[in-house]
Coordinates of C-alpha atoms and ligand atoms in Angstrom, one line a residue:
M821 CA 145.4 35.8 258.2
S822 CA 143.6 34.4 261.2
Q823 CA 145.1 31.5 263.2
A824 CA 142.3 29.2 262.1
E825 CA 143.5 29.4 258.5
L826 CA 147.1 28.7 259.2
Y827 CA 148.1 25.1 258.7
D828 CA 151.3 23.3 259.4
L829 CA 151.1 21.3 256.2
V830 CA 149.1 21.2 253.0
I831 CA 149.5 18.1 250.8
V832 CA 148.5 18.6 247.1
G833 CA 147.5 15.3 245.5
A834 CA 146.1 12.1 247.0
G835 CA 148.0 9.5 245.1
P836 CA 150.2 6.9 246.9
G837 CA 152.7 9.7 247.8
G838 CA 150.2 12.2 249.1
L839 CA 148.3 9.6 251.1
S840 CA 151.5 8.2 252.6
A841 CA 152.6 11.8 253.5
A842 CA 149.2 12.3 255.1
I843 CA 149.6 9.2 257.3
Y844 CA 153.1 10.3 258.5
A845 CA 151.9 13.9 259.0
M846 CA 149.0 12.9 261.1
R847 CA 151.2 10.6 263.2
G848 CA 153.6 13.6 263.6
A849 CA 150.6 15.7 264.9
L850 CA 150.9 18.3 262.1
K851 CA 147.8 20.3 261.4
T852 CA 147.4 19.0 257.9
M853 CA 145.1 19.5 254.9
L854 CA 145.1 17.1 252.0
I855 CA 143.7 18.6 248.8
E856 CA 142.7 16.5 245.8
K857 CA 140.6 17.6 242.9
A858 CA 139.5 14.1 241.8
A859 CA 139.2 10.7 243.6
P860 CA 142.1 9.5 245.8
G861 CA 144.6 7.2 244.2
G862 CA 145.7 9.1 241.1
Q863 CA 147.2 7.1 238.2
V864 CA 147.3 3.9 240.3
N865 CA 143.5 3.7 240.0
L866 CA 144.1 3.0 236.3
S867 CA 146.3 -0.1 236.8
D868 CA 144.5 -3.4 236.3
E869 CA 146.9 -5.3 238.5
V870 CA 149.8 -4.3 240.8
E871 CA 152.2 -7.1 241.5
N872 CA 155.2 -5.3 243.1
Y873 CA 153.9 -3.4 246.1
P874 CA 155.3 -5.3 249.1
G875 CA 152.7 -7.3 251.0
F876 CA 150.4 -7.7 248.0
V877 CA 151.2 -10.4 245.5
H878 CA 148.3 -9.3 243.3
V879 CA 146.1 -6.4 243.9
S880 CA 144.1 -4.1 241.6
G881 CA 145.2 -0.5 241.4
A882 CA 141.7 0.6 242.6
E883 CA 141.9 -1.6 245.7
L884 CA 145.4 -0.5 246.6
S885 CA 144.3 3.1 246.3
M886 CA 141.2 2.4 248.5
R887 CA 143.4 0.8 251.2
F888 CA 145.8 3.8 251.1
A889 CA 142.9 6.2 251.5
E890 CA 141.3 4.2 254.3
H891 CA 144.6 4.1 256.2
A892 CA 145.0 7.9 255.9
R893 CA 141.4 8.4 256.9
S894 CA 141.8 6.3 260.1
Y895 CA 143.4 9.5 261.4
P896 CA 141.4 12.8 261.8
L897 CA 142.7 14.0 258.5
E898 CA 141.2 17.2 257.0
E899 CA 140.5 16.7 253.3
L900 CA 139.4 19.2 250.7
N901 CA 138.0 18.2 247.4
D902 CA 139.0 21.2 245.4
E903 CA 141.6 22.2 242.8
V904 CA 144.7 24.1 243.9
V905 CA 145.3 27.0 241.5
A906 CA 148.4 28.6 243.0
I907 CA 151.1 28.1 245.6
E908 CA 152.7 31.4 246.6
P909 CA 155.9 31.2 248.6
G910 CA 156.2 33.7 251.4
L911 CA 158.7 34.7 254.1
E912 CA 156.5 34.1 257.1
H913 CA 154.4 31.4 255.6
H914 CA 153.3 30.1 252.1
T915 CA 149.9 30.6 250.7
V916 CA 147.8 28.0 248.9
R917 CA 144.8 29.2 246.7
T918 CA 142.1 26.9 245.4
A919 CA 139.6 27.2 242.6
G920 CA 136.8 27.1 245.2
G921 CA 138.2 30.4 246.8
R922 CA 140.0 29.0 249.8
V923 CA 143.1 30.9 250.8
I924 CA 145.2 28.8 253.1
G925 CA 148.3 30.0 255.0
V926 CA 150.8 27.1 255.6
H927 CA 154.3 26.5 256.8
A928 CA 155.0 23.6 254.5
V929 CA 153.6 22.3 251.2
I930 CA 154.1 18.8 249.8
L931 CA 153.5 18.7 246.1
A932 CA 152.3 15.2 245.0
T933 CA 150.7 16.0 241.7
G934 CA 152.2 13.2 239.7
G935 CA 152.3 13.1 235.9
S936 CA 150.1 12.7 232.8
P937 CA 150.5 10.5 229.8
R938 CA 152.9 11.8 227.2
K939 CA 151.4 12.2 223.7
L940 CA 152.9 11.0 220.5
G941 CA 152.2 14.4 218.8
V942 CA 151.2 12.9 215.5
P943 CA 148.4 13.9 213.1
G944 CA 145.1 12.3 214.1
E945 CA 146.0 11.7 217.8
D946 CA 144.1 14.7 219.3
E947 CA 141.2 14.5 216.9
L948 CA 140.7 10.8 217.5
Y949 CA 141.0 10.8 221.2
G950 CA 138.0 8.8 222.5
K951 CA 137.3 7.6 219.0
G952 CA 140.0 4.8 219.0
V953 CA 142.9 6.6 220.6
S954 CA 143.3 6.0 224.3
Y955 CA 145.9 6.4 227.1
C956 CA 144.2 3.9 229.5
A957 CA 143.6 0.2 228.7
V958 CA 141.6 -0.5 231.9
C959 CA 139.3 2.4 231.0
D960 CA 138.8 1.7 227.3
G961 CA 139.9 -1.9 226.6
F962 CA 136.3 -3.1 226.9
F963 CA 135.4 -1.3 223.7
F964 CA 138.0 -3.3 221.7
R965 CA 136.8 -6.8 222.5
G966 CA 137.6 -9.1 219.5
K967 CA 139.3 -6.2 217.7
R968 CA 142.9 -5.5 216.6
V969 CA 144.8 -2.8 218.4
I970 CA 148.3 -1.4 218.6
V971 CA 150.1 -0.3 221.8
V972 CA 152.8 2.2 221.3
G973 CA 155.9 2.2 223.6
G974 CA 158.4 -0.3 225.0
G975 CA 158.3 0.4 228.7
D976 CA 156.6 -1.2 231.7
S977 CA 153.3 0.6 231.0
A978 CA 153.2 -0.4 227.3
C979 CA 153.9 -4.1 228.2
E980 CA 151.5 -4.2 231.2
E981 CA 148.7 -2.5 229.3
G982 CA 149.3 -4.6 226.2
L983 CA 149.0 -7.8 228.3
Y984 CA 145.8 -6.5 229.8
L985 CA 144.4 -5.7 226.3
A986 CA 145.4 -9.2 225.1
K987 CA 142.7 -10.6 227.4
L988 CA 140.1 -8.7 225.4
A989 CA 141.3 -7.9 221.9
E990 CA 141.8 -10.3 219.0
Q991 CA 145.4 -9.2 218.4
V992 CA 147.7 -6.6 220.1
Y993 CA 150.7 -5.2 218.2
L994 CA 153.3 -3.6 220.4
V995 CA 154.9 -0.9 218.2
H996 CA 158.3 0.1 219.5
R997 CA 160.9 2.4 218.1
R998 CA 163.9 0.3 218.9
D999 CA 164.9 -3.4 218.7
A1000 CA 164.9 -3.9 222.5
L1001 CA 162.2 -3.3 225.1
R1002 CA 162.8 -1.0 228.0
A1003 CA 160.4 -2.9 230.3
S1004 CA 161.4 -5.1 233.2
M1005 CA 162.5 -8.6 232.2
I1006 CA 159.4 -10.3 233.8
L1007 CA 157.1 -8.2 231.6
Q1008 CA 159.2 -8.8 228.5
Q1009 CA 159.0 -12.5 229.1
R1010 CA 155.2 -12.3 229.5
V1011 CA 154.8 -10.3 226.3
E1012 CA 156.9 -12.9 224.4
A1013 CA 154.8 -15.8 225.8
E1014 CA 151.5 -14.1 225.0
C1015 CA 150.3 -15.6 221.7
K1016 CA 147.9 -12.6 221.1
M1017 CA 150.8 -10.1 221.2
E1018 CA 153.3 -9.4 218.5
V1019 CA 156.1 -6.8 218.8
V1020 CA 156.6 -4.5 215.7
W1021 CA 160.2 -3.5 216.2
N1022 CA 162.0 -0.4 215.0
S1023 CA 158.8 1.4 214.1
V1024 CA 157.0 4.6 215.0
V1025 CA 153.5 5.8 214.3
N1026 CA 153.6 8.6 211.8
E1027 CA 149.9 9.2 211.5
I1028 CA 146.6 7.9 212.9
K1029 CA 143.9 7.4 210.3
A1030 CA 140.1 7.2 210.5
D1031 CA 136.9 6.6 208.7
G1032 CA 133.5 7.9 209.8
E1033 CA 133.4 5.3 212.7
G1034 CA 136.8 6.2 214.2
V1035 CA 140.3 4.9 214.0
N1036 CA 140.8 2.5 211.1
G1037 CA 144.6 2.4 210.7
V1038 CA 148.0 3.9 211.2
E1039 CA 150.9 4.8 209.1
L1040 CA 154.1 3.3 210.5
K1041 CA 157.6 4.4 209.7
D1042 CA 160.6 2.1 209.9
T1043 CA 163.1 3.9 212.1
R1044 CA 166.1 2.3 210.3
T1045 CA 165.1 2.6 206.7
G1046 CA 162.5 5.4 206.8
E1047 CA 160.1 3.2 204.8
L1048 CA 156.4 3.9 205.3
R1049 CA 153.6 1.4 205.5
D1050 CA 149.9 1.4 206.3
M1051 CA 148.6 -0.9 209.0
P1052 CA 144.8 -1.4 209.3
I1053 CA 143.9 -1.3 213.0
D1054 CA 140.8 -0.5 215.2
G1055 CA 142.5 1.2 218.2
V1056 CA 145.7 2.9 219.3
F1057 CA 146.8 2.8 222.9
V1058 CA 149.7 5.2 223.7
F1059 CA 152.2 4.5 226.5
V1060 CA 155.3 6.5 225.7
G1061 CA 156.1 7.8 229.2
F1062 CA 154.6 10.7 230.9
V1063 CA 155.1 14.4 231.6
P1064 CA 155.2 15.8 235.1
N1065 CA 152.2 17.8 236.3
N1066 CA 154.3 20.7 237.3
E1067 CA 151.9 23.6 236.7
L1068 CA 151.6 24.4 240.4
V1069 CA 155.4 24.4 241.1
P1070 CA 156.2 27.9 242.2
A1071 CA 158.7 30.0 240.2
G1072 CA 162.1 29.7 241.8
V1073 CA 161.8 25.9 242.3
R1074 CA 164.5 24.2 240.2
L1075 CA 163.3 21.8 237.5
N1076 CA 165.3 19.5 235.2
A1077 CA 165.2 19.8 231.4
E1078 CA 162.1 17.5 231.3
G1079 CA 160.2 19.6 233.9
F1080 CA 160.7 17.2 236.8
V1081 CA 161.3 18.9 240.2
I1082 CA 164.9 18.6 241.5
T1083 CA 164.9 17.7 245.2
D1084 CA 167.4 16.6 247.7
D1085 CA 167.2 13.2 249.5
Q1086 CA 164.5 14.6 251.9
C1087 CA 162.3 15.7 248.9
R1088 CA 163.1 19.3 249.7
T1089 CA 162.9 21.7 246.7
S1090 CA 165.0 24.8 246.3
I1091 CA 162.4 26.8 248.3
P1092 CA 162.4 26.1 252.1
G1093 CA 159.1 24.5 253.2
I1094 CA 158.2 23.3 249.6
Y1095 CA 158.5 19.6 249.0
A1096 CA 158.0 17.5 245.8
I1097 CA 157.4 13.8 245.9
G1098 CA 156.5 10.8 243.7
D1099 CA 156.3 11.0 239.9
L1100 CA 156.7 14.8 240.0
R1101 CA 160.3 14.8 241.2
E1102 CA 163.4 13.8 239.3
K1103 CA 164.4 10.3 240.2
Y1104 CA 165.9 7.1 238.8
A1105 CA 162.7 4.9 238.9
R1106 CA 159.0 5.5 239.2
Q1107 CA 157.2 3.0 241.3
I1108 CA 154.2 3.1 243.7
V1109 CA 156.4 2.0 246.6
L1110 CA 158.9 4.8 245.8
S1111 CA 156.1 7.4 245.8
A1112 CA 154.9 6.1 249.2
G1113 CA 158.5 6.2 250.5
D1114 CA 158.8 9.8 249.2
G1115 CA 155.6 10.7 251.1
C1116 CA 157.1 9.3 254.3
M1117 CA 160.4 11.1 253.8
A1118 CA 158.8 14.5 252.9
A1119 CA 156.3 14.4 255.9
L1120 CA 159.1 13.6 258.4
S1121 CA 161.3 16.3 257.0
A1122 CA 158.4 18.8 256.9
A1123 CA 157.5 18.0 260.6
H1124 CA 161.1 18.9 261.5
Y1125 CA 161.0 22.0 259.4
V1126 CA 157.6 23.2 260.8
E1127 CA 158.8 22.7 264.4
G1128 CA 161.8 24.9 263.6
R1129 CA 159.7 27.5 261.9
K1130 CA 157.3 27.7 264.9
A1131 CA 160.1 27.9 267.4
K1132 CA 161.7 30.7 265.4
L1133 CA 158.4 32.6 265.0
S1134 CA 157.6 32.4 268.7
A1135 CA 161.1 33.5 269.7
E1136 CA 160.7 36.5 267.3
T1137 CA 157.4 37.3 268.9
C1138 CA 158.9 37.2 272.4
E1139 CA 161.7 39.5 271.3
L1140 CA 159.3 42.2 270.0
P1141 CA 159.5 45.5 272.0
A1142 CA 156.8 46.0 274.6
G1143 CA 153.6 47.4 273.1
S1144 CA 154.3 46.2 269.6
M1145 CA 151.7 43.4 270.0
D1146 CA 148.9 45.8 270.9
T1147 CA 146.0 45.9 268.5
H1148 CA 143.5 48.7 268.3
Ligands
NAP2363 P1 159.0 4.8 230.1 O1 159.6 3.8 231.0 O2 159.6 6.2 230.0 O3 158.9 4.1 228.7 C1 158.4 4.9 227.6 C2 158.6 4.1 226.3 O4 158.0 4.8 225.2 C3 160.0 3.7 226.0 O5 160.1 2.4 225.5 C4 160.3 4.8 224.9 O6 161.3 4.3 223.9 C5 159.0 5.0 224.2 N1 158.8 6.3 223.7 C6 159.0 7.5 224.3 N2 158.7 8.5 223.4 C7 158.3 7.9 222.3 C8 157.8 8.4 221.1 N3 157.6 9.7 220.8 N4 157.4 7.5 220.1 C9 157.5 6.2 220.3 N5 158.0 5.7 221.4 C10 158.3 6.5 222.4 O7 157.4 5.1 230.5 P2 156.4 4.1 231.2 O8 156.4 2.7 230.6 O9 155.1 4.9 231.2 O10 156.9 4.0 232.7 C11 157.1 5.2 233.4 C12 157.7 4.8 234.8 O11 156.8 4.1 235.5 C13 158.9 3.9 234.6 O12 159.8 4.2 235.7 C14 158.4 2.5 234.9 O13 159.3 1.6 235.4 C15 157.3 2.8 235.9 N6 156.2 1.8 235.8 C16 156.3 0.7 236.5 C17 155.4 -0.3 236.4 C18 155.6 -1.5 237.3 O14 156.5 -1.6 238.0 N7 154.8 -2.5 237.2 C19 154.3 -0.1 235.6 C20 154.2 1.0 234.9 C21 155.1 2.0 234.9 P3 162.8 4.1 224.3 O15 162.8 2.8 225.1 O16 163.5 4.0 223.0 O17 163.2 5.3 225.1

């Protein structure tokens, strides 16, 4: 591999974690490439409002993403709009391959690939996706103006997205499998105060039903009694957590039972030079500010690692017997 193709750091994913890592990597003078297959921002782009990123009392997810990207781009950051298809760990350096045919040698890789919405796994869900089943209120809420929808889940996402939908829909039913919400107290209080929202406790969706027009109802099951009942409804928004986008994590990196990458406090995985940050890694809470913090930590740790690697490689080169560097 020629020197031109050898990078200090490749960051995969341009969400809050990846962009924060890029800022710190550029400030650490690492030869860095940021690879993203879609637009910068990731899942944050889908948030209507963010109210807990310090310094911003209210900001839309799209604006916050734009500001992160602008900040990273204020440095001469090399960006590649391409899909990474493989990360191959190596002894001398790691290799990153892209769908566009790039083969990049690199000392350190920061994986910032985030997660995707978890599905309910019930009949009708896949078939009716886009026909009344959605995983994004900001994207699809518009189509349910004046209609009746259910939101499935009891976490921060379900409450936030339900509150957003309440601005558009006639009625929003929050269907939760237990008798207490998991969401933060401030969101619980807002749900309680929103007259267009009603929580359907101790219930799960058993099946999503449709007519020729799309979703027209769900079958709910009472989790205490097992009793089934039909509920006529126009749309189903699913927010039951998410699964890590771990497809690129190389074999040999330790994952937990749910597929999140196990790291140490520097976001280092079990393979030297491979880092995992943000929603991809096992952690107690998932917040934009934590992903940004992970990006900082991983980039600082990677800078230290890369410096050590380069010093070791140059010492090994100096120790080679005379004549061994000759090329013919
Ligand atoms: P989450 O916190 O994991 O909550 C998922 C919810 O879905 C839980 O209430 C869970 O019920 C329920 N659930 C899971 N599987 C289900 C199934 N098969 N059928 C029915 N219900 C099911 O996920 P999230 O709300 O997407 O949040 C993910 C992370 O992002 C969290 O750390 C959250 O704090 C964070 N987040 C933060 C904000 C914010 O700070 N503003 C906004 C969005 C997300 P149980 O409660 O019974 O387990």
